XYZ file of C-alpha atoms in Angstrom:
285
model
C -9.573 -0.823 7.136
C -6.115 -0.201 8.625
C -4.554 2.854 6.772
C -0.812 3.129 6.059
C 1.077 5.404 7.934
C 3.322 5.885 4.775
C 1.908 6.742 1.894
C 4.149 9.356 0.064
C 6.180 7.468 -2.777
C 9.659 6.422 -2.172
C 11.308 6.527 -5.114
C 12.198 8.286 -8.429
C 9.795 6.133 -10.445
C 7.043 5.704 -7.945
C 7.042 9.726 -8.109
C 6.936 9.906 -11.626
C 4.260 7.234 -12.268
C 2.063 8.515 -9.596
C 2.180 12.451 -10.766
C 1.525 11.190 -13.996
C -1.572 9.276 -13.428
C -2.649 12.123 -10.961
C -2.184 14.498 -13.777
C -3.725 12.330 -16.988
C -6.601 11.302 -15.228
C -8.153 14.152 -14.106
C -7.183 16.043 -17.497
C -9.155 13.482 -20.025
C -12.098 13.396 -17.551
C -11.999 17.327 -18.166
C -11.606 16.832 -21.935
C -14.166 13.785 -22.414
C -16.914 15.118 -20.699
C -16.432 18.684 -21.355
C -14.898 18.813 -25.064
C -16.094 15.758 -26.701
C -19.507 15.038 -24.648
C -20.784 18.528 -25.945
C -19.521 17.915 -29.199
C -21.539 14.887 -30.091
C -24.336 15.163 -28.451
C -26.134 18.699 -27.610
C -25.814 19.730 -23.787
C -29.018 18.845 -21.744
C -30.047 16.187 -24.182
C -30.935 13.004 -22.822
C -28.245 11.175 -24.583
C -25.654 13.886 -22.913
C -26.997 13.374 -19.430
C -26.596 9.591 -20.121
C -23.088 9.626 -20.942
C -22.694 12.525 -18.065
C -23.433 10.504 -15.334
C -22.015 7.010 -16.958
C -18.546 9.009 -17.669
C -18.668 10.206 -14.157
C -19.564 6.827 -12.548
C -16.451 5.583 -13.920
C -14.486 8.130 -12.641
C -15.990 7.809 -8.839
C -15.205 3.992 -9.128
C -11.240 5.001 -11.232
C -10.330 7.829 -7.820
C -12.209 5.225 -5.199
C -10.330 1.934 -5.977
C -7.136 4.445 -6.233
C -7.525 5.774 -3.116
C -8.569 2.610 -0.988
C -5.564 0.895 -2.867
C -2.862 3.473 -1.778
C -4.324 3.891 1.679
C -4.942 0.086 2.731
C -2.120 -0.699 5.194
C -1.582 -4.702 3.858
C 2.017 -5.375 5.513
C 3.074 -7.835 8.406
C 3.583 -4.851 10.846
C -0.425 -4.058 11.500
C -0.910 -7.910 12.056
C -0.484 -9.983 15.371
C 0.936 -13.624 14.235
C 0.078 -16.607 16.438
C 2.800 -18.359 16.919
C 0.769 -21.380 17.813
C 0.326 -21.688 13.734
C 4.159 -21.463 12.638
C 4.897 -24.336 10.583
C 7.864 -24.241 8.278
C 5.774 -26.686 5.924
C 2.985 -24.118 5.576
C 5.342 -21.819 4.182
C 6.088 -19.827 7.715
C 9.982 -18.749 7.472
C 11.778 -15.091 8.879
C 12.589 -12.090 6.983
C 15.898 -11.603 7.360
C 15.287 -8.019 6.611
C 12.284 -7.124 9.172
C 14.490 -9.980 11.452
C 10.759 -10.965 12.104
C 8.140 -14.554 11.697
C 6.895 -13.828 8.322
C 3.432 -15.834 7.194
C 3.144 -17.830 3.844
C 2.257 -15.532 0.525
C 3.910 -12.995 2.629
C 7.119 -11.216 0.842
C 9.320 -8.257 1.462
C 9.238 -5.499 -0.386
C 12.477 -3.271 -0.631
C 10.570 -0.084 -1.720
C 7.725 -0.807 0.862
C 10.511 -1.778 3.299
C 8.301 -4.180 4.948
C 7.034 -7.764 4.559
C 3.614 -7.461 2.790
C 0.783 -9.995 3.507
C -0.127 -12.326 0.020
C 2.055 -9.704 -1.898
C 1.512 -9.759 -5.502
C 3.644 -6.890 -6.781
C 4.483 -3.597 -6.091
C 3.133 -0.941 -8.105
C 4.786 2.115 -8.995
C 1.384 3.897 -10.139
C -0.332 3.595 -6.709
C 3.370 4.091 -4.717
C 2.367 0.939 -3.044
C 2.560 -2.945 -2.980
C -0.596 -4.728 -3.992
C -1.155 -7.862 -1.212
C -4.180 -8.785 0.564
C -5.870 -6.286 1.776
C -5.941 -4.147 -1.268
C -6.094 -6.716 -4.009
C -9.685 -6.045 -4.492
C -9.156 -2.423 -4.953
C -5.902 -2.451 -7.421
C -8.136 -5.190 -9.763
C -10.975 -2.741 -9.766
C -8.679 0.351 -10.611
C -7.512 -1.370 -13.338
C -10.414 -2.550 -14.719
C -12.101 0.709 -14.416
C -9.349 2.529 -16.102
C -9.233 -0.230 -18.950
C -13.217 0.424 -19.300
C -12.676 4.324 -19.145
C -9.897 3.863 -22.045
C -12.024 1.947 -24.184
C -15.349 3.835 -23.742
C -12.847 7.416 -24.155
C -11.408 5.276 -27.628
C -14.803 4.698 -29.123
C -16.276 8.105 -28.903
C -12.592 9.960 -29.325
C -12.533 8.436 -32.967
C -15.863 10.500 -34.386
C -14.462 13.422 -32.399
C -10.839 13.795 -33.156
C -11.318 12.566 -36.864
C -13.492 15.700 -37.753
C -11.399 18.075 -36.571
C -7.772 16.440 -37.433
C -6.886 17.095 -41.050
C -5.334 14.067 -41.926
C -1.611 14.076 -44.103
C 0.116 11.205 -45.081
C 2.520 9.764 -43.691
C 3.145 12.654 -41.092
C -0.485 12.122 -39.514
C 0.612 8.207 -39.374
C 4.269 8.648 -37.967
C 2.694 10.750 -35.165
C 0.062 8.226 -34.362
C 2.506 5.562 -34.355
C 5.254 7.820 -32.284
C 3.294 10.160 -29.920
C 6.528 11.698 -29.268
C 6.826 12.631 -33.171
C 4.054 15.352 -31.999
C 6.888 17.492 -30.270
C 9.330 16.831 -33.159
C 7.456 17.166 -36.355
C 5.367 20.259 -36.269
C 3.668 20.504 -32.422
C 2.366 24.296 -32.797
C 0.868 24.415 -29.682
C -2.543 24.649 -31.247
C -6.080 22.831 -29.406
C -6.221 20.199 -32.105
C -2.754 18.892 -31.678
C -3.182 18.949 -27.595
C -6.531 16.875 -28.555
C -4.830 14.610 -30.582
C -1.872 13.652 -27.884
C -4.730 13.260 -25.088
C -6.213 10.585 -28.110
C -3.049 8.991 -28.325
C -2.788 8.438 -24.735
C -6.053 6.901 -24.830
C -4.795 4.462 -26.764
C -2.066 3.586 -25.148
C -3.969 3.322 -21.936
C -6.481 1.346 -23.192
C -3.558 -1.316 -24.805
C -1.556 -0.872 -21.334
C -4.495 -1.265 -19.129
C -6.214 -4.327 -20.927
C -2.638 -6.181 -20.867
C -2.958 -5.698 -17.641
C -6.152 -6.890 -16.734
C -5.529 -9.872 -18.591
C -2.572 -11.107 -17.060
C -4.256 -10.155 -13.345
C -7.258 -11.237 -14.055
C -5.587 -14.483 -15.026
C -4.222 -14.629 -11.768
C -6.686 -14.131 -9.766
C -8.959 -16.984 -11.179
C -5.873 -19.475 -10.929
C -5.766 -18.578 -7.265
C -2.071 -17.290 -7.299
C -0.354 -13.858 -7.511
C 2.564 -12.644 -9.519
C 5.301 -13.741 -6.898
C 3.639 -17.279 -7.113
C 3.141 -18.026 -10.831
C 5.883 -20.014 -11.092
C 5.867 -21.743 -8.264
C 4.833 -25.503 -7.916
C 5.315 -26.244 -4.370
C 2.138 -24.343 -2.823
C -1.122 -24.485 -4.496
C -3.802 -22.206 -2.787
C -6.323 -22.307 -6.391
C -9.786 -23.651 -4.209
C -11.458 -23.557 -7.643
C -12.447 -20.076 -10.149
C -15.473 -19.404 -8.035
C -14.140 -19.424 -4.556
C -11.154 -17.799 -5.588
C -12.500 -14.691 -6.821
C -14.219 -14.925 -2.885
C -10.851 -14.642 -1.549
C -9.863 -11.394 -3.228
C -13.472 -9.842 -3.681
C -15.133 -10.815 -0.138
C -18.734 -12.433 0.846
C -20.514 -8.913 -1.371
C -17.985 -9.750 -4.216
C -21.338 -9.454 -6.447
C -21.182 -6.036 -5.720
C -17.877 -4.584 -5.486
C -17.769 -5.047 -9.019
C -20.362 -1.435 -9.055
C -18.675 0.149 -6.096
C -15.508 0.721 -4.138
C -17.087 1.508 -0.639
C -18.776 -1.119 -0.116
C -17.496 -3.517 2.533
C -16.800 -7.426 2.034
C -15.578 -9.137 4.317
C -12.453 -11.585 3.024
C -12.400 -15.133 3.564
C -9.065 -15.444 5.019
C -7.171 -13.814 7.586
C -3.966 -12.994 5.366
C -2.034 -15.218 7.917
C -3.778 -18.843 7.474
C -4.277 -20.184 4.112
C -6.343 -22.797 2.989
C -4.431 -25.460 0.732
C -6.112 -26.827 -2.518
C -5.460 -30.561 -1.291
C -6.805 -30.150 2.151
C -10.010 -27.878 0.782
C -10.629 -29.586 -1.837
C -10.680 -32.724 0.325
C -13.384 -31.322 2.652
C -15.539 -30.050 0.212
C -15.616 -33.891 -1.206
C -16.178 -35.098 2.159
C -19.130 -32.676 3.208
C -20.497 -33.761 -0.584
């Protein structure tokens, strides 16, 4: 894996995003296992032990698919183009801005300042562009943080509902408006600091499952975001192989683990066409 030689975020909001998320994380992996875990289940029990090592299992996969996402160099810089496969009808063209051959699914990024290999967006969480390289890893943080979210949701309710005493409609506006908390009576007690870490649960778990449906989407379409719209390249080689392309030959098992390699499919540079695979594929049939 080629690491980025730029990591720090650029701007205002990829610095806000990314302390936030380095902050928030950590913080309700502190309060599930260590304030709710021992609440519902006694500490040494099997049943604690369970949830223990499945609450931490998340978490190794949540900071793993961060890290390799941030740290995976996938721009045009690290790459040596042949020029013997330049072909304006592939999709080839030059970045005006890197004043350099740029290959097809490749686009600039203005944050990034760089052309980024099968770029699908940048993200302002990770400080980073997602594009070939570290597609893999962005999917799995995602989906990690959308299971983390939803298994935090479902054992947050029998925690922070017998401890929360429960007035209408204040309890309600403040559920609805998690800033309401610092308006309408925040007294700085552990119950209300439980209840904003349960609201941001919430949120994450809506946020993050948007977002693994629309991605997901993508990726079993055989597109990215920059391409959704776009009708005059079609690189879908059917739901199966495309997941190849973004998870790699061990794409049975990246789904458990972040360190384990898988080799990808393609090069980032040459693409294989729906027309022209799915031709061969018919022929070898």
């Amino acid at each position: 894996m080629l690491i980025r030689r730029k990591i720090l975020p650029r701007t205002a909001s990829d610095i806000l995003s990314t302390t936030f998320l380095l902050i928030i994380v950590p913080l309700l992996y502190w309060f599930e296992l260590w304030v709710v875990l021992p609440n519902l289940y006694e500490p040494g029990s099997a049943m604690y032990i369970f949830h223990f090592c499945l609450g931490s299992f998340i978490m190794i996969n949540i900071v793993g698919n961060f890290t390799y996402t941030v740290l995976s160099d996938t721009s045009t810089q690290r790459v040596v183009v042949p020029t013997s496969k330049m072909n304006i009808k592939e999709g080839w063209r030059l970045c005006a801005v890197c004043t350099s051959i740029a290959p097809p699914r490749s686009w600039h990024c203005t944050t990034c300042d760089t052309c980024i290999l099968k770029r699908d967006h940048h993200c302002i969480f990770t400080a980073c562009c997602v594009g070939h390289y570290n597609h893999r890893y962005f999917l799995m943080f995602i989906f990690y943080l959308f299971v983390a979210t939803v298994y935090s949701f479902a054992y947050n309710n029998f925690f922070i509902w017998s401890r929360i005493h429960f007035e209408f409609p204040m309890t309600i506006v403040k559920l609805v408006f998690p800033v309401a908390i610092f308006i309408f009576g925040f007294d700085g007690s552990m119950e209300q600091f439980y209840l904003m870490l349960y609201i941001v649960t919430v949120i994450g778990m809506l946020f993050t499952g948007a977002l693994c449906v629309y991605h997901f989407n993508l990726l079993f379409n055989g597109c990215t975001s920059d391409e959704r719209n776009k009708k005059n390249y079609s690189y879908s080689l059917g739901w199966k192989q495309n997941i190849k392309e973004v998870f790699g030959d061990k794409w049975y098992l990246v789904w458990l683990i972040p360190y384990v390699p898988s080799k990808l499919p393609q090069d980032g540079v040459s693409w294989h066409r729906s027309s022209k695979w799915n031709m061969n594929n018919s022929k070898c049939k």
